[in-house]
Structure formats: structure tokens, C-alpha cells
């Protein structure tokens, strides 16, 4: 049913499903396509039915079954006649990744790795039921919703330089705290400054390979260097904001007479009160997530400072994986303001975009692609070709291929821990079962996924990072 | 209080948790669904039903009420840092309006005794459905974990 357009590009024809306004495009290799469930292709087709969608409903090479959009889904909507949908963002609004770099060599850190990862596990609350060391007031929570990373820096969690190295400078404009319910505040407050559980993690890594020495140098990366990757999102605040607005937007679908193939694609026409309110609340959650990662970075630096005398650890970059944003793109020769939804996808802006921080000008923004626990993570840089092909987007991870129940049947957490330990990777987690669910074998090989975006020219490989120590919630 | 449940089953899903919950009545089905949701996170046998939380909801459809019931339990879990293991649901239909009076029993989360395997972030509307009649009731949901 899919048409191969060229290497790594497949088209979901407009006739695949009733009501598709545009075709679908899946950017994937032949090998990876074999791992994609039919439901995922159906979800790409479902997104193509939404009003005002531009060019294609897209999926990145890590695509897998989601709800509403597939995971790895990207779609852009016209300001005029388009919609905004929480189905294209997800519940964990601005789940994202950031990378801190040290000046330390792996040889210095390895003897201390157990102490280091256990201290990080203790100092940075993670797992279900973990509550934060922070006790923010209602007013402070509002300021965090409005200010994101910048707010956290003003409170003493980091430096101004950190803010420059965040996508959107760590603050999505248009946040409207009045659209955040009391429930979302109640869920978000005790979890502000916590890592979360599931696939969220904090990982100590070493740079194991450099592919592009010029870009690596500009990003401050060198072979054998120790880095820290933090993967988390907007916690209960984001989950509740999405839940609340999904209800409102379900009503909007009826009110504006929009036909949907999937209730999770509930949406409202851009410019309507329902759409504005959702966007204002979603921006609050995105900013909460940026502040959260900023606070966790600060605590990470404190631990490295205390144990290794290495407290600076500059931020390489921070990328959002689940977000809808207003961006300008070229469409049919004209500059247009579009609402770009990325659900399990990363922005990949090349050198021509003004959003790329000054320190990386001429190179492109860094992309951070986490692997699973035992597999490598990658740093890439954005390429201008992504603007032509994917509205400046690329993959966000490796993508699941095995269900959690199947993973628990196949793997035992204690075996996974031992196998990783034998490879020199120290893992701490609240429960062994979490390790089984997140075992390396449940994800696609991360190398194959990044090779697709590299070969397509939508992002370029810069460095490979392998884990030394992992803290899982 | 005994769980007033008929049962539930998990269905294969790559990334998330999908379940079907059953009951002779819509209330029994909603009790089963809550248990399915919490057992996806933790062996609820480890949770002592020491305290009772009361939930009151109203909605214009049973489907909406089912979604709100599960979402409300997740809200209580996060905001009060608690976990539940027993549920009882009473439903009334008043013209177009469905009313729910539910009880959830459980306790504060104690990480030394509660081995969580993951956390449900939210209930999705993807393939969410409620069906029923004289032969019994069934609902299906996919949970974002």
C-alpha cells in the first residue's frame, strides 16, 4: 500500500484512507519499515484528514504506534483554516532531552561511577511517588509557567548561558496561566524538580565516537569526554493540562463540525477561544518542563562539583520532543506562519535559521537522540534540507518495537542489570521491573534510526555517546 | 469493602497499556477498569485499603463519565501521593445526565513497600469505547505510560 518515493522516503497515498487531505510521508529505511506496525501507518493517515494540514502528514524513522498522532509524527497547519490538536503533542508536553558536558575524561570518572550515579539517584528524586525537594508557592509556579528555564536561572538554578542553549530559549511565548486548572497545579507542584518514571532517565555518558570534528568542537565535545543526558518532561502538570483541554476540544470538534477518525485527534480551528486556551496552557506546561530540566541540571552540577570538583558543566543544548509551536516556513515559495506539531520528534534547524544560537552559527542546532539503556545516544546537527523535507524536524529516539508486557515476559530486570554491569554500565532504578520494560532489546537499534536522518540530509551525525551510569525512576 | 469487579484483561500494545474491563453493570465495569489501571502500575495486593476517598462526578454520557472517573483517580494519586487497590462505583442516570458516586480505597505511597513498575500519565481517547446492554458491559482504554 505504501509507495517508495526514493531511498528512505515512503508515501502513504491519499487514497489510503477516506478523508485524507494530503498524502503521508514516512522517512524510513526498508529495514526499519519492517518493524512498523500497520496501526502506525493508519495513524499517519488519520492525521492527514485534519483541516489545514500542509504538504504531508509525516513520520520520522523512529515511528511507532501512539495515540492520535503516531510517535515520531510531524504535521504543520496553516494559521488560516488549520487546527491545533493535543493529539499532536501528547500528555507529556515538552518531554525533552538536554546534554551537559564536563571537561572530565572517562578515566577520571570511571573509578567513581558507582558513587556518582548513586548520589545523583538520591539527590534527584525519581520514580512514582517521589516528591520534590523544592516547595514552590502558587505564585512561583505561575512564574515558572510563564518563564521556563529563564525563571529557574533567576532563582539560582544555572546561568544565562544555559537559556541561550535551549530550544526557544527555554520559554514558549504565549503561556497563559489562567488556562491551567487548579488540578494541574495540584499535580504539578509536588513533582516540580523530579525526574519521573518510565522512559525518563538521567545518564552519565562518554563520547565514544566523533563523526564531524568541526561541529563537535563547536559543541564543545571531544573523544573520551564525560557528558550527562537528562530526559524528562512536564510531569503531572502537563498530563493534567492535556487531559483537561482534551475534554474542551472534544466539545469544540462538535461545535465546529470537524469530522475525526480518532477521538484523540480532538482539535479546534486556530484562532478560536478553545484553540487559544489550549495553546496558552500547553505553553505553560512546556515552560514547566524547561524549568524542571534546568533545576535537575543544577542539582547534577552540584553532585559533580562535590565529588569531582567539576561544577560548571555547560549546557550543550536542550530540545523538546512533544510540542506544538508557531514557526515560519517556506510553503510554495511563500513564507507562512505554521503551527508545527512534533510528537516524539525533534526540531532540526540548519545554519540558515535565526533560531540557531549564535555560538553554533554556521553549524546548525544540536539534536540530542537518546538511545535505550544499553545502546548509544547521538548528537547531530540540524541541516537546511530538513526545512524542505520535514518542516525542520528529525527523529527523537530509537522507537519501541516490543510491548511492555512482552518485555516483562522476555526479560528480567535483574538479568538486564547484570548484563549492563558486565558491559561496564552501572544502573540504579527504583524497581528491577522498570529495567525489563526499558531493556535495550525493546527498542529499535538507535544507530539505524540516526543513519536514516543522516543519509536523508535532514540532520548530520556529530558524535556518539555511550552510557557509563544510568539512573531510572 | 470487597472489590466489586467482574474482571479485566490487558491487550498487546507496543508503547502503552491497553485493557478491556467488564461488569454486569456499568458501575461494576468502572470498578474493574480502575483496578486494571492501577494493576498496570503496581501489584495492588501490596496496597493496604486503609483510607477511603470519595469521588463524585457527572457527565453527559457514560463514555465521558468513564474517562473522567479514571482521570480523577490519576489526579488524586499525583496530588495526594496515594495509591488505590479497591473500588466501588454507583451510577445513576438522570435524563441526559449520568452521575457517579465512587469510592477508592488505598493508602499513601510508601516507596519501601510499593514496587511500582511504571506510572500511568493519562487516559487516552484513542480507541476508547464503552459498550453494553442486558448481557453485560465492556469498556476499552489505552493508557499513556
XYZ file of C-alpha atoms in Angstrom:
618
model
C 0.000 0.000 0.000
C 2.955 2.350 0.529
C 4.802 3.840 -2.432
C 8.559 4.136 -2.263
C 9.436 7.659 -3.426
C 13.196 7.335 -3.053
C 15.615 5.761 -0.587
C 14.351 6.357 2.960
C 11.131 8.044 1.780
C 7.775 6.244 1.591
C 4.461 7.787 0.659
C 1.110 6.896 2.181
C -1.151 7.637 -0.809
C -4.094 9.962 -0.334
C -6.416 7.093 -1.162
C -5.101 5.028 1.755
C -7.955 6.209 3.884
C -11.143 8.194 3.400
C -10.904 11.903 4.093
C -7.145 12.369 3.710
C -6.457 15.959 2.619
C -2.785 15.314 1.843
C -0.639 12.192 1.409
C 1.522 10.835 4.202
C 5.308 10.655 4.172
C 7.280 8.195 6.258
C 11.018 8.834 6.330
C 12.374 5.398 6.987
C 14.724 2.701 5.688
C 13.460 -0.600 4.277
C 14.734 -2.490 7.339
C 13.092 -0.163 9.830
C 9.839 -0.105 7.861
C 9.502 -3.841 8.509
C 9.280 -3.047 12.237
C 6.445 -0.501 11.846
C 3.006 -1.754 12.877
C 0.082 -1.259 10.412
C -1.622 0.848 13.124
C 1.171 3.394 12.899
C 0.575 3.911 9.168
C -3.125 4.273 9.888
C -2.301 6.986 12.446
C -0.216 8.840 9.818
C -3.269 8.649 7.528
C -5.603 9.840 10.315
C -3.526 12.989 10.847
C -3.742 13.676 7.097
C -7.520 14.173 7.483
C -7.155 17.191 9.787
C -8.199 20.577 8.357
C -5.476 22.931 7.125
C -2.666 20.368 7.099
C 0.215 21.484 4.867
C 2.071 19.245 2.368
C 2.139 15.894 4.191
C 1.350 14.056 7.409
C 4.831 12.895 8.321
C 6.534 10.252 10.429
C 10.190 10.017 11.358
C 12.252 6.771 11.221
C 11.586 6.019 14.904
C 7.824 5.970 14.220
C 5.710 3.626 16.273
C 2.162 3.241 17.495
C 0.921 6.145 19.588
C -2.490 7.669 20.257
C -3.779 10.409 17.967
C -0.556 11.138 16.079
C 1.901 8.246 15.847
C 5.042 8.610 17.950
C 7.517 10.222 15.564
C 4.676 12.188 13.935
C 5.111 15.680 12.489
C 2.419 17.871 10.940
C 2.119 21.588 10.189
C -1.135 23.513 9.949
C -1.962 26.832 8.300
C -2.885 29.691 10.572
C -5.840 30.265 8.234
C -8.101 27.197 8.196
C -5.803 24.985 10.247
C -6.226 23.377 13.644
C -4.276 22.761 16.798
C -4.564 19.353 18.478
C -3.270 17.922 21.747
C -3.179 14.616 19.847
C -0.111 16.050 18.099
C 1.635 16.941 21.331
C 0.727 14.208 23.794
C 0.188 14.195 27.538
C 3.836 14.655 28.449
C 4.065 18.151 26.999
C 7.672 19.162 26.225
C 9.109 15.868 27.221
C 12.645 16.559 26.081
C 16.341 15.978 26.410
C 19.297 18.075 27.445
C 23.008 17.399 27.418
C 25.593 18.773 29.849
C 29.287 18.464 29.040
C 32.154 18.218 31.503
C 35.856 18.791 30.958
C 36.492 15.394 32.510
C 37.933 12.363 30.790
C 36.318 8.944 31.242
C 39.456 7.710 33.037
C 38.906 10.205 35.850
C 35.226 9.411 36.266
C 35.085 5.624 35.864
C 36.516 4.733 39.322
C 33.841 6.956 40.905
C 30.923 5.923 38.709
C 29.022 3.926 41.358
C 29.277 6.684 43.906
C 28.377 9.305 41.314
C 25.260 7.630 39.891
C 24.006 6.592 43.332
C 24.417 10.151 44.622
C 22.573 11.512 41.583
C 19.816 8.925 42.116
C 19.494 10.107 45.728
C 19.721 13.845 45.082
C 17.367 13.998 42.115
C 14.013 12.498 43.109
C 12.715 9.949 40.622
C 10.137 7.195 40.338
C 6.440 7.024 41.190
C 5.504 8.879 44.362
C 8.754 10.863 44.516
C 8.215 14.366 45.775
C 10.464 17.292 45.136
C 12.986 18.923 47.455
C 11.502 22.178 46.192
C 8.417 23.618 47.810
C 7.197 26.236 45.373
C 4.384 28.604 46.196
C 1.433 29.124 43.894
C 2.979 32.388 42.746
C 6.306 30.735 41.988
C 4.542 28.031 39.981
C 2.827 30.738 37.935
C 6.189 32.426 37.324
C 7.660 29.085 36.201
C 4.710 28.569 33.799
C 5.499 31.984 32.326
C 9.284 31.962 32.453
C 10.532 28.388 31.851
C 14.297 27.880 32.030
C 14.863 31.628 32.470
C 12.740 31.637 35.618
C 14.768 28.750 37.073
C 18.025 30.570 36.261
C 16.735 33.708 38.010
C 16.080 31.539 41.078
C 19.734 30.476 41.059
C 19.457 27.190 39.143
C 22.076 27.735 36.447
C 23.400 30.535 34.250
C 22.119 32.847 31.496
C 24.229 30.832 29.033
C 22.000 27.809 29.743
C 18.976 29.715 28.470
C 20.702 30.576 25.175
C 21.310 26.878 24.625
C 17.673 25.804 24.914
C 15.255 25.464 22.002
C 13.027 28.583 22.135
C 15.489 29.812 24.768
C 13.672 27.595 27.214
C 10.438 29.577 27.104
C 7.489 29.190 24.762
C 5.758 32.518 24.216
C 2.017 32.788 24.698
C 1.808 30.978 28.035
C -1.456 31.770 29.812
C -1.557 30.522 33.425
C -5.273 31.382 33.635
C -5.884 28.343 31.381
C -4.162 25.984 33.833
C -6.640 24.305 36.169
C -6.281 24.045 39.916
C -5.976 20.293 39.387
C -2.958 20.726 37.094
C -1.339 22.961 39.708
C -2.009 20.415 42.440
C -0.463 17.619 40.373
C 2.455 19.707 39.216
C 3.517 21.315 42.467
C 4.838 18.281 44.421
C 6.535 16.942 41.266
C 8.354 20.136 40.277
C 12.035 19.164 40.370
C 11.551 15.408 39.858
C 12.694 13.176 37.019
C 9.622 10.958 36.707
C 9.481 7.295 35.758
C 9.079 5.050 32.704
C 11.430 6.002 29.898
C 12.724 9.081 31.713
C 16.318 8.915 32.873
C 19.498 10.655 33.837
C 22.576 9.134 32.239
C 26.310 9.658 32.653
C 27.936 9.023 29.290
C 31.246 9.146 27.480
C 31.838 10.459 23.979
C 32.743 7.260 22.126
C 32.949 8.480 18.548
C 33.261 11.788 16.704
C 31.860 11.929 13.157
C 32.222 15.635 12.474
C 35.204 17.175 14.234
C 34.371 20.798 13.340
C 30.797 20.601 14.670
C 31.920 18.575 17.705
C 34.482 21.245 18.531
C 31.846 23.984 18.289
C 29.509 21.974 20.553
C 32.435 21.537 22.999
C 32.611 17.745 22.572
C 35.768 15.597 22.453
C 36.570 11.891 22.423
C 36.549 10.239 25.859
C 34.739 13.209 27.415
C 32.137 12.653 30.131
C 28.653 14.073 29.499
C 25.289 13.908 31.278
C 21.985 13.451 29.459
C 18.689 14.304 31.169
C 15.382 13.061 29.712
C 12.154 14.223 31.353
C 9.080 16.378 30.835
C 6.272 18.363 32.409
C 5.230 15.654 34.901
C 1.683 15.643 36.286
C 1.194 19.310 35.393
C 1.462 18.546 31.679
C -0.563 15.339 31.930
C -3.437 17.167 33.629
C -3.307 20.165 31.266
C -3.640 17.827 28.294
C -6.430 15.817 29.976
C -8.380 18.998 30.834
C -8.124 20.521 27.377
C -8.814 17.243 25.583
C -12.268 17.453 27.161
C -12.793 21.037 25.993
C -11.518 20.297 22.498
C -13.767 17.232 22.196
C -16.623 19.692 22.617
C -15.027 22.032 20.059
C -14.971 19.236 17.483
C -18.770 19.030 17.711
C -19.183 22.809 17.868
C -17.109 23.475 14.734
C -18.349 20.383 12.889
C -14.962 18.704 12.399
C -15.016 15.047 11.367
C -12.366 12.939 13.077
C -11.224 9.353 12.559
C -9.848 9.211 16.139
C -11.204 10.955 19.247
C -7.660 11.605 20.488
C -7.220 13.963 17.499
C -9.688 16.368 19.136
C -8.771 19.847 17.936
C -10.051 23.350 17.346
C -9.595 25.804 14.483
C -6.652 28.146 15.085
C -7.924 31.496 16.311
C -10.943 30.116 18.203
C -11.077 30.555 22.013
C -10.710 26.776 22.525
C -7.522 26.666 20.426
C -6.061 29.787 22.076
C -6.770 28.453 25.556
C -5.184 25.095 24.810
C -2.118 26.766 23.321
C -1.779 29.058 26.371
C -1.998 26.116 28.764
C 0.282 23.903 26.666
C 2.918 26.666 26.664
C 2.706 26.751 30.493
C 3.435 23.006 30.597
C 6.285 23.390 28.093
C 7.819 26.081 30.285
C 7.334 23.987 33.426
C 9.282 21.197 31.673
C 12.125 23.546 30.714
C 12.308 24.852 34.278
C 12.233 21.264 35.560
C 15.177 20.207 33.401
C 17.016 23.385 34.427
C 16.573 22.602 38.134
C 17.694 18.981 37.624
C 20.766 20.246 35.721
C 21.684 22.443 38.665
C 21.493 19.551 41.112
C 23.550 17.406 38.717
C 26.230 20.094 38.659
C 26.205 20.228 42.463
C 26.892 16.484 42.650
C 29.697 16.651 40.065
C 31.120 19.672 41.917
C 31.081 17.882 45.240
C 32.503 14.555 44.054
C 34.787 15.661 41.225
C 35.310 19.391 41.623
C 33.606 19.858 38.241
C 30.690 22.168 38.877
C 30.474 24.168 35.666
C 29.280 21.618 33.110
C 27.966 23.878 30.331
C 24.719 23.028 28.602
C 25.285 21.793 25.046
C 21.592 22.084 24.185
C 18.025 21.291 25.275
C 15.454 20.008 22.783
C 11.693 19.478 23.074
C 10.193 16.219 21.809
C 6.462 16.771 22.347
C 5.274 20.242 21.455
C 3.261 22.426 19.071
C 4.858 25.705 18.030
C 4.349 28.634 15.717
C 7.180 28.686 13.171
C 7.774 30.387 9.853
C 8.347 28.082 6.923
C 8.546 28.383 3.166
C 5.419 26.920 1.515
C 5.104 27.025 -2.287
C 7.579 29.892 -2.487
C 5.845 31.934 0.218
C 6.797 32.497 3.848
C 3.978 31.247 6.085
C 3.325 31.085 9.793
C 2.533 27.470 10.618
C 1.532 25.553 13.736
C 4.081 22.759 13.689
C 3.212 19.745 15.852
C 6.036 17.404 16.812
C 5.003 14.332 18.752
C 8.082 12.292 19.542
C 10.116 14.293 17.055
C 12.889 16.869 17.362
C 13.273 20.225 15.684
C 16.224 20.111 13.282
C 17.091 23.650 12.206
C 20.116 24.144 9.972
C 22.538 27.059 9.714
C 20.133 29.300 7.766
C 17.657 29.642 10.639
C 17.934 32.607 13.017
C 16.759 30.383 15.905
C 20.166 28.612 15.935
C 22.162 30.051 18.881
C 24.981 32.466 17.959
C 27.583 30.099 19.409
C 26.558 27.436 16.865
C 26.087 29.748 13.856
C 27.135 28.187 10.586
C 26.708 24.695 12.092
C 23.024 24.288 12.964
C 21.257 23.475 16.203
C 22.327 20.368 18.121
C 19.884 17.430 18.102
C 20.027 15.021 21.014
C 18.833 11.499 20.245
C 18.805 9.241 23.287
C 19.339 5.520 22.831
C 17.911 2.985 25.244
C 19.847 1.950 28.357
C 22.482 -0.176 26.664
C 22.580 1.439 23.245
C 24.372 4.624 22.166
C 22.875 8.097 22.118
C 23.747 10.544 19.362
C 24.407 14.229 18.921
C 23.540 15.520 15.463
C 23.332 18.975 13.966
C 20.363 20.374 12.080
C 20.526 20.721 8.310
C 18.730 23.129 5.997
C 17.456 20.212 3.915
C 15.110 19.438 6.822
C 13.281 22.688 6.021
C 12.450 21.334 2.550
C 11.536 17.822 3.634
C 10.172 17.822 7.185
C 9.392 21.383 8.331
C 12.768 21.311 10.056
C 12.234 18.061 12.002
C 14.013 14.777 12.660
C 13.743 11.701 14.881
C 13.693 11.868 18.691
C 14.901 8.459 19.806
C 15.047 4.891 18.719
C 11.365 3.921 18.949
C 9.801 0.967 20.751
C 9.265 -2.343 18.991
C 8.216 -4.540 21.914
C 5.274 -4.021 24.266
C 5.833 -3.631 27.978
C 4.023 -6.866 28.796
C 6.082 -8.750 26.212
C 9.272 -7.112 27.561
C 8.473 -8.307 31.073
C 7.856 -11.823 29.754
C 11.095 -11.774 27.759
C 13.498 -10.031 30.123
C 14.129 -9.980 33.838
C 15.192 -6.681 35.384
C 17.920 -8.311 37.447
C 19.386 -10.022 34.337
C 19.363 -6.730 32.438
C 21.126 -5.004 35.297
C 23.794 -7.719 35.387
C 24.277 -7.717 31.595
C 24.722 -3.937 31.605
C 27.064 -4.154 34.571
C 29.174 -6.684 32.637
C 29.456 -4.076 29.895
C 30.646 -1.556 32.478
C 27.317 0.306 32.754
C 26.163 0.988 36.306
C 22.361 1.141 36.591
C 20.247 2.269 39.527
C 16.454 2.115 39.422
C 13.572 2.179 41.884
C 12.363 -1.247 40.689
C 14.025 -4.020 38.619
C 10.813 -4.442 36.590
C 11.362 -0.966 35.111
C 14.652 -2.204 33.693
C 12.875 -5.097 31.934
C 10.331 -2.718 30.372
C 13.109 -0.453 29.159
C 15.585 -3.187 28.173
C 17.784 -2.400 25.149
C 16.019 -5.126 23.120
C 12.599 -3.423 23.273
C 13.793 -0.526 21.097
C 14.913 -0.297 17.500
C 18.687 -0.042 17.076
C 19.388 3.678 17.599
C 22.234 3.647 15.058
C 19.889 2.604 12.239
C 17.446 5.371 13.131
C 20.021 8.169 13.108
C 21.599 6.797 9.929
C 18.297 7.427 8.129
C 18.141 11.108 9.086
C 21.859 11.468 8.348
C 21.533 9.848 4.920
C 18.469 11.946 4.093
C 20.483 15.035 4.980
C 17.894 16.377 7.449
C 20.476 16.190 10.261
C 24.187 15.303 10.344
C 25.869 12.958 12.788
C 28.317 14.742 15.091
C 29.095 12.390 17.959
C 28.124 9.122 19.583
C 27.695 8.820 23.344
C 27.650 5.549 25.296
C 26.347 5.100 28.839
C 28.567 4.754 31.907
C 25.873 5.078 34.539
C 22.066 5.287 34.374
C 19.517 6.497 36.934
C 15.961 5.343 36.152
C 12.805 6.333 38.017
C -15.185 -3.349 51.272
C -14.672 -6.002 48.655
C -13.762 -5.172 45.076
C -16.991 -5.168 43.169
C -15.389 -6.270 39.941
C -16.055 -8.717 37.159
C -12.594 -8.632 35.708
C -10.379 -7.162 33.049
C -7.720 -8.158 30.548
C -4.705 -6.463 29.004
C -4.284 -6.391 25.225
C -0.962 -6.198 23.384
C 0.176 -2.632 22.642
C 3.694 -1.567 21.605
C 4.177 1.541 23.664
C 1.285 1.885 26.073
C -1.136 -0.176 28.150
C -4.411 -1.295 26.552
C -7.125 -3.008 28.572
C -10.702 -4.177 28.459
C -12.751 -4.131 31.642
C -16.056 -5.929 32.184
C -19.026 -5.861 34.508
C -22.636 -6.923 34.822
C -23.488 -3.283 35.321
C -21.765 -0.057 34.185
C -20.721 0.569 37.817
C -19.094 -2.837 38.098
C -17.315 -2.231 34.783
C -15.902 1.081 36.053
C -14.625 -0.634 39.209
C -12.883 -3.251 37.041
C -11.398 -0.523 34.853
C -9.925 1.293 37.850
C -8.378 -1.930 39.090
C -6.950 -2.623 35.605
C -5.395 0.849 35.568
C -3.788 0.513 38.997
C -2.610 -3.048 38.423
C -0.820 -1.774 35.315
C 1.300 0.325 37.675
C 1.705 -1.873 40.725
C 0.643 -5.216 42.191
C -2.337 -3.803 44.077
C -2.009 -6.701 46.526
C 0.763 -4.613 48.125
C -1.606 -1.674 48.725
C -3.487 -1.637 52.036
C -7.013 -0.271 51.735
C -6.624 1.883 54.836
C -8.270 5.119 53.779
C -11.257 5.904 51.597
C -11.520 8.653 49.021
C -14.900 9.696 47.705
C -15.325 10.717 44.072
C -18.434 12.431 42.725
C -18.778 13.137 39.043
C -21.415 13.948 36.467
C -21.240 13.784 32.698
C -23.442 13.832 29.639
C -22.531 10.314 28.563
C -21.364 7.098 30.174
C -18.268 7.205 27.960
C -17.360 10.678 29.245
C -18.029 9.580 32.802
C -15.733 6.553 32.381
C -12.952 8.807 31.090
C -13.469 11.312 33.927
C -13.529 8.579 36.602
C -10.161 7.144 35.594
C -8.648 10.618 35.111
C -9.901 11.692 38.545
C -8.149 8.722 40.168
C -4.869 9.696 38.463
C -5.305 13.259 39.677
C -5.831 12.058 43.273
C -2.826 9.752 43.018
C -0.451 12.546 41.955
C -1.818 15.396 44.021
C -2.133 13.430 47.277
C 0.718 10.950 46.579
C -1.530 7.949 47.222
C -2.311 4.630 45.573
C -5.548 2.637 45.488
C -6.436 -1.035 45.466
C -10.217 -1.252 45.934
C -13.044 0.493 44.167
C -16.796 0.723 44.323
C -18.894 2.663 41.877
C -22.578 3.599 41.974
C -24.152 5.138 38.887
C -27.420 6.916 38.324
C -28.879 8.127 35.081
C -30.930 11.255 35.411
C -32.366 12.087 31.999
C -29.371 13.061 29.854
C -27.026 13.233 32.830
C -25.030 10.397 34.322
C -23.985 10.731 37.964
C -21.225 8.750 39.628
C -20.563 8.188 43.286
C -17.352 6.258 43.660
C -15.165 5.077 46.491
C -11.455 4.372 46.142
C -9.595 2.762 48.999
C -5.854 2.760 49.434
C -3.028 4.461 51.275
C -0.183 6.949 50.985
C 2.651 5.814 48.688
C 5.413 4.168 50.706
C 8.307 3.507 48.361
C 9.738 0.838 50.648
C 6.565 -1.262 50.290
C 5.129 -0.251 46.932
C 7.008 -1.708 43.964
C 5.769 0.490 41.107
C 6.599 -0.829 37.673
C 5.543 2.339 35.897
C 3.162 5.231 36.140
C 0.103 5.920 34.044
C 0.368 9.524 32.870
C -3.132 9.789 31.466
C -6.076 8.011 29.883
C -6.126 8.480 26.117
C -9.243 8.780 23.974
C -7.651 6.672 21.238
C -9.939 3.645 20.647
C -11.719 4.484 23.912
C -15.144 2.868 23.976
C -17.914 1.675 26.238
C -20.423 -0.946 25.146
C -23.175 -2.737 26.945
C -26.668 -3.934 27.408
C -28.571 -6.756 29.018
C -25.651 -9.203 28.568
C -23.155 -7.067 30.443
C -20.798 -4.141 29.968
C -17.341 -3.678 28.480
C -15.023 -0.714 28.157
C -11.697 -0.419 26.373
C -8.978 2.140 27.010
C -5.350 2.849 26.171
C -3.311 4.362 28.984
C -0.292 6.567 28.340
C 2.600 5.226 30.403
